[in-house]
XYZ file of C-alpha atoms in Angstrom:
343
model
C 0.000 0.000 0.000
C 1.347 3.449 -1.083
C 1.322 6.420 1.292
C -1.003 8.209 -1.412
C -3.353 6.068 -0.092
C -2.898 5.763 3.283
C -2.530 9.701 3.239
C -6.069 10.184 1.792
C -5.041 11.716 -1.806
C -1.778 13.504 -0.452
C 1.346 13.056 -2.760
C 4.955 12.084 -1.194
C 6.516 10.227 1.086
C 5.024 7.906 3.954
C 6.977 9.496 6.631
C 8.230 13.298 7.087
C 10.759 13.512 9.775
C 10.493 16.919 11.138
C 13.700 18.651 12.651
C 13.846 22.170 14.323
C 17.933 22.939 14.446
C 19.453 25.888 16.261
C 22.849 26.283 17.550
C 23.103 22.143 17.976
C 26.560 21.832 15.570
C 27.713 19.197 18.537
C 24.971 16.515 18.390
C 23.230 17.204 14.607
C 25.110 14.744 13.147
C 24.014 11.912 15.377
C 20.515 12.877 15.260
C 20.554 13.424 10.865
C 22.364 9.635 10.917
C 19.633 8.041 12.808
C 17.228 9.515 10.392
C 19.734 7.920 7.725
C 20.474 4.216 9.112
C 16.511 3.525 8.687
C 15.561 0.402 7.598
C 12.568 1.685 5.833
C 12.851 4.172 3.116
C 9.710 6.065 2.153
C 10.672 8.834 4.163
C 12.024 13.186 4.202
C 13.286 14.655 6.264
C 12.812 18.491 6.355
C 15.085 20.173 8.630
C 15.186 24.284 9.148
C 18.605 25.998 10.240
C 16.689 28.652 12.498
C 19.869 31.156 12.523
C 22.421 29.098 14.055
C 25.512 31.125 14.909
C 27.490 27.765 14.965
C 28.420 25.084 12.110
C 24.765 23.737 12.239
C 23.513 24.774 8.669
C 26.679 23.614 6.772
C 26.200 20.003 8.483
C 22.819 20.307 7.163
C 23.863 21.532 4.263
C 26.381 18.121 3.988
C 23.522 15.586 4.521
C 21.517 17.100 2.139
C 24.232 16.034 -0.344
C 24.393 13.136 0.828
C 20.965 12.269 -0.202
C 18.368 13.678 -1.145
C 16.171 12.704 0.869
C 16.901 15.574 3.466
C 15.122 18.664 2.451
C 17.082 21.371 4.403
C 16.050 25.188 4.594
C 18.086 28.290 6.500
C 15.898 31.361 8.071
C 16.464 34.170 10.381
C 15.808 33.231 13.765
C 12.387 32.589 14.798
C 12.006 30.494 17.457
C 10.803 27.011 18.139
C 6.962 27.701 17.158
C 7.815 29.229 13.993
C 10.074 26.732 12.969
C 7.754 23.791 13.670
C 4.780 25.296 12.027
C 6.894 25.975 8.696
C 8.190 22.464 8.768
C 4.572 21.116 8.852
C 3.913 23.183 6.047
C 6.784 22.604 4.133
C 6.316 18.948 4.250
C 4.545 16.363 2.386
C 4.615 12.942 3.693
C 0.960 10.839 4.601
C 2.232 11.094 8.619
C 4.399 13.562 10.651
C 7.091 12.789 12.660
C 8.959 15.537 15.337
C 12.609 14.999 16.203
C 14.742 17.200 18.371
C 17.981 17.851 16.635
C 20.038 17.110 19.718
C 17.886 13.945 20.351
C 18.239 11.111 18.055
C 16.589 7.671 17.182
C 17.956 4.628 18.738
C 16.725 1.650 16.542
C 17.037 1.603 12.921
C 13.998 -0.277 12.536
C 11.742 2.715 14.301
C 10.023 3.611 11.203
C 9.418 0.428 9.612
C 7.842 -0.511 12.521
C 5.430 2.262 12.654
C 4.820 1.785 9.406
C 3.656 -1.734 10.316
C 1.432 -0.663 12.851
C -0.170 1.644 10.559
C -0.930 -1.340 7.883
C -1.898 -3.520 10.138
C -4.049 -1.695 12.295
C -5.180 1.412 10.049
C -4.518 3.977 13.117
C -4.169 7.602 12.693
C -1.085 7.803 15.655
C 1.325 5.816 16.547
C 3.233 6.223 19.418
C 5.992 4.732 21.802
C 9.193 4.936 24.455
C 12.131 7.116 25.207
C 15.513 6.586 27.148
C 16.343 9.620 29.182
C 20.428 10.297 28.643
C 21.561 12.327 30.899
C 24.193 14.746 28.940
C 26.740 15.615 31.940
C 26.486 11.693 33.791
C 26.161 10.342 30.655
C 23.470 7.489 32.475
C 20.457 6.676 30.809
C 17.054 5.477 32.272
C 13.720 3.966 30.571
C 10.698 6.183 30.007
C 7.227 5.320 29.516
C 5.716 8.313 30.070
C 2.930 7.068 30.867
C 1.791 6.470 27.252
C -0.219 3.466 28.096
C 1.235 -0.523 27.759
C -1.723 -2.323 25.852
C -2.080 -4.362 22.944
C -5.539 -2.654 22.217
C -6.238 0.244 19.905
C -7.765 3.275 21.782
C -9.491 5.813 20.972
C -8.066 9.188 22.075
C -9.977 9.783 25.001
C -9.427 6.463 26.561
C -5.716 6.908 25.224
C -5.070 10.384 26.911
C -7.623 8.864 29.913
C -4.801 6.294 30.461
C -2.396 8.599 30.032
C -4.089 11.322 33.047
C -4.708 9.281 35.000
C -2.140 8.065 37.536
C -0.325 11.871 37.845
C 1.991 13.903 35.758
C 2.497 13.237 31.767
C 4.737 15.042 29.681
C 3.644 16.085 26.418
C 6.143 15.278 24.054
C 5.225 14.993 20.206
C 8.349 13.591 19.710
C 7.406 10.328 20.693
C 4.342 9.670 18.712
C 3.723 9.584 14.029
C 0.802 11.244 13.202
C -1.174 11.629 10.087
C -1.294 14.102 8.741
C -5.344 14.241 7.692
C -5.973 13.976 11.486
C -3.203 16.949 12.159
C -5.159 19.339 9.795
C -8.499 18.247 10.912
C -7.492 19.343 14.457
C -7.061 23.008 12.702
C -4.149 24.073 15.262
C -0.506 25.855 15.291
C 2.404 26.004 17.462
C 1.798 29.853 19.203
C 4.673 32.224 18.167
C 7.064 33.136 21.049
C 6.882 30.152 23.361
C 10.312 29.125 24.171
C 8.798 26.164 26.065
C 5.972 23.722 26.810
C 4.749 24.523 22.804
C 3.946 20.846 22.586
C 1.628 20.654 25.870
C -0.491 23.702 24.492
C -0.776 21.865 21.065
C -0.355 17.732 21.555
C -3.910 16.678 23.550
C -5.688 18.629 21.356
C -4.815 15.703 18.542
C -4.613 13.112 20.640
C -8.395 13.409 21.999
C -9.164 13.920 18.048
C -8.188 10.375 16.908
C -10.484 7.725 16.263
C -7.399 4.809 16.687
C -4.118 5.345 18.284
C -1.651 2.287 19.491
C 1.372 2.182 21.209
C 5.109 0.551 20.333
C 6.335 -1.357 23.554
C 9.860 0.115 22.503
C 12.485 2.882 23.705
C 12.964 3.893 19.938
C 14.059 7.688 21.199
C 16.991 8.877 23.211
C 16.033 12.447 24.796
C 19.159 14.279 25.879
C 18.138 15.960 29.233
C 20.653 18.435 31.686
C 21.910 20.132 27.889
C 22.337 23.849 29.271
C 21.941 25.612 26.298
C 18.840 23.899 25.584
C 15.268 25.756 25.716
C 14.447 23.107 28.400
C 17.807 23.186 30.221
C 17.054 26.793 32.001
C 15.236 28.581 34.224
C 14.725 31.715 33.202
C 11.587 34.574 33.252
C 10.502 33.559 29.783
C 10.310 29.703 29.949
C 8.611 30.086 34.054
C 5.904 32.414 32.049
C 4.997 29.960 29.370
C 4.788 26.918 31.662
C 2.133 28.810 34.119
C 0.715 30.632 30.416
C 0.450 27.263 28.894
C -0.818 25.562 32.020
C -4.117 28.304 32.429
C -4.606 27.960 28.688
C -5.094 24.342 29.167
C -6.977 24.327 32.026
C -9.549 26.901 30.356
C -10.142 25.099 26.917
C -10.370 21.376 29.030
C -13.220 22.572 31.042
C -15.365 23.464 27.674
C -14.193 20.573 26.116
C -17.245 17.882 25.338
C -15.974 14.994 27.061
C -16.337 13.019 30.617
C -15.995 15.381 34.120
C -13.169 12.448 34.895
C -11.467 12.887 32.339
C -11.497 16.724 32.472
C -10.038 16.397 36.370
C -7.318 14.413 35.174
C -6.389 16.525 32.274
C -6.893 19.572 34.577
C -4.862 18.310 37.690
C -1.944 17.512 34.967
C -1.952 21.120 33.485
C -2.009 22.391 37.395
C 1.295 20.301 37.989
C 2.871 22.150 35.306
C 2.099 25.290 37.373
C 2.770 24.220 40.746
C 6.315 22.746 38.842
C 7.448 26.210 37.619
C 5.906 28.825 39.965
C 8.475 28.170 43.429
C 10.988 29.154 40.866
C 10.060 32.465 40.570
C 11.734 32.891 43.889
C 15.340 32.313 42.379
C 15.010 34.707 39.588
C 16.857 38.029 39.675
C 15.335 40.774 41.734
C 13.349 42.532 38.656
C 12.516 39.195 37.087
C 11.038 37.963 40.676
C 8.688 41.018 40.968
C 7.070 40.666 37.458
C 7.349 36.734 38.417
C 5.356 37.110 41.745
C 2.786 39.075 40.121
C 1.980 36.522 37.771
C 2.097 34.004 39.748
C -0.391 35.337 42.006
C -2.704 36.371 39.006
C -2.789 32.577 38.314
C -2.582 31.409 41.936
C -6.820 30.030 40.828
C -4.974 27.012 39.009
C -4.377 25.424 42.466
C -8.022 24.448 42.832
C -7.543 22.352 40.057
C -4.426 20.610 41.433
C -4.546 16.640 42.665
C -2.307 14.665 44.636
C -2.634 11.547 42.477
C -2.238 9.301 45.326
C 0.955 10.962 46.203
C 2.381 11.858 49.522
C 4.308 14.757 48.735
C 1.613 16.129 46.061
C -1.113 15.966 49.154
C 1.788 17.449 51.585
C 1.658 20.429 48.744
C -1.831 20.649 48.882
C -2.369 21.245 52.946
C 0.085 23.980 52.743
C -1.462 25.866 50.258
C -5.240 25.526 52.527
C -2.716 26.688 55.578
C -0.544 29.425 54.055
C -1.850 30.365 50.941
C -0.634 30.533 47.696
C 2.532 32.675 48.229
C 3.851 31.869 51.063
C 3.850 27.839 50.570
C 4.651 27.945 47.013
C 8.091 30.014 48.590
C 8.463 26.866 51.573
C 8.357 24.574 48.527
C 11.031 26.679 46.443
C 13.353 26.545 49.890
C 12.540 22.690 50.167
C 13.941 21.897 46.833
C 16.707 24.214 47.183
C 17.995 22.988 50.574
C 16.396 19.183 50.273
C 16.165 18.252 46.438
C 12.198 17.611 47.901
């Protein structure tokens, strides 16, 4: 079967492999050969040089002579939102594919194996496993994250329901193909200007739209975590504003959404997490930063209600001091917990 008909009339490749690159000279080449080794061959790759200032576009530049199968394009800076949003568009394959160009693939076999699933089972998302590497220790664990272990093919509520409900989920596109009919169906767009947490404002939104999503039992990605440089490796004004942004965006289009109250509290108490997660932090910015970061954390202190301890200790420990000391004050015990205790 030929991804022109899998795809619903679109023309090109099964797979487009879709790769955001800024200032990442020191692990591109890993990530462009895993894209390379594949087994399976009905694939692009489109990869944007978003300004780098380092030798990132001329090693994109070299695997696009080495075959042509990497579509590479060079822009003024943009950001990550802007980036992924043109790759989507510039792209043709039946089902999309994000990788992080300091991440890479692990198994060669990833895509034929999605491309299996997607025969066999006619789903509209695939999805399965990282392996954390840490960059400075160099140790790697398993990661589930929580996308759920089942033979079964779900639709996306009970998908994201099994996701939700045990506690915190990350929302990572990059471990999940999606087709592209069901993508353009969900009529959405990475928001210009978030240097973080663009993929939790963006990824339920698809997942509750499919009709048939399954899950690879495999750790086909390696996510490099404790990279300083990395959008995700800092704690800064701009990336604590889009977590508590992102997590009151969330929070506000779940409760409208038409689906079940349970599912709505677990969506909600996951979005909360993200907020409880980044506001303590505003405590160790500098002393302008903390002001403006105080403020709005106060002008979203409402998210709380939504918050859940998920059968965890420490969550409900979280939860009484908020009732006892309000907002402010226990969100700044928490920030001096983790600073002193790693709690």
């Amino acid at each position: 079967m030929g991804s022109e008909e899998i795809g619903s009339g679109i023309e090109g490749p099964m797979f487009s492999v879709l790769i955001p690159a800024y200032n990442v000279a020191e692990y591109l080449g890993e990530c462009l050969e895993s894209v390379l080794k594949q087994s399976y061959v009905d694939w692009e790759a489109v990869v944007i040089d978003d300004g780098s200032t380092d030798s990132t576009g001329q090693i994109c530049d070299r695997f696009a002579k080495k075959d042509i199968r990497f579509k590479v394009f060079h822009q003024k800076n943009q950001g990550i939102s802007v980036t992924r949003n043109r790759l989507i568009e510039l792209s043709k394959g039946a089902y999309i594919i994000f990788l992080d160009s300091d991440d890479y693939w692990i198994e060669k076999d990833l895509l034929q194996a999605v491309y299996n699933e997607i025969i066999k089972n006619k789903v509209e998302i695939v999805a399965w496993w990282a392996k954390l590497l840490d960059n400075e220790t160099k140790q790697v664990q398993n990661c589930q994250n929580c996308i759920p272990v089942t033979p079964e093919i779900l639709r996306g509520e009970e998908f994201v329901r099994q996701m939700t409900k045990n506690g915190l989920c990350r929302w990572w596109s990059f471990l999940y193909a999606f087709e592209r009919t069901l993508w353009n169906q969900c009529h959405i767009a990475y928001k210009e200007g978030r240097v973080i947490c663009e993929d939790a404002e963006v990824l339920y939104q698809v997942l509750l739209k499919a009709e048939r999503i399954c899950a690879l039992e495999s750790y086909f990605y390696c996510y490099r975590i404790g990279r300083e440089a990395s959008l995700t490796g800092q704690f800064r004004y701009s990336k604590l504003r889009d977590m508590m942004e992102v997590s009151a965006l969330n929070i506000q289009n779940v409760r409208h959404m038409d689906i079940s109250n349970a599912l709505k509290e677990d969506l909600c108490g996951n979005f909360a997490y993200m907020y409880m997660e980044s506001a303590p932090q505003v405590f160790g910015l500098g002393k302008k930063e903390r002001k403006d970061g105080v403020r709005m954390m106060l002008s979203y202190k409402w998210i709380v209600d939504y918050y859940k301890d998920f059968g965890s200790l420490k969550n409900r420990m979280k939860i009484i001091a908020y009732k006892i000391f309000g907002v402010r004050i226990s969100l700044w015990l928490i920030y001096i917990c983790q600073r002193i205790m790693g709690y």
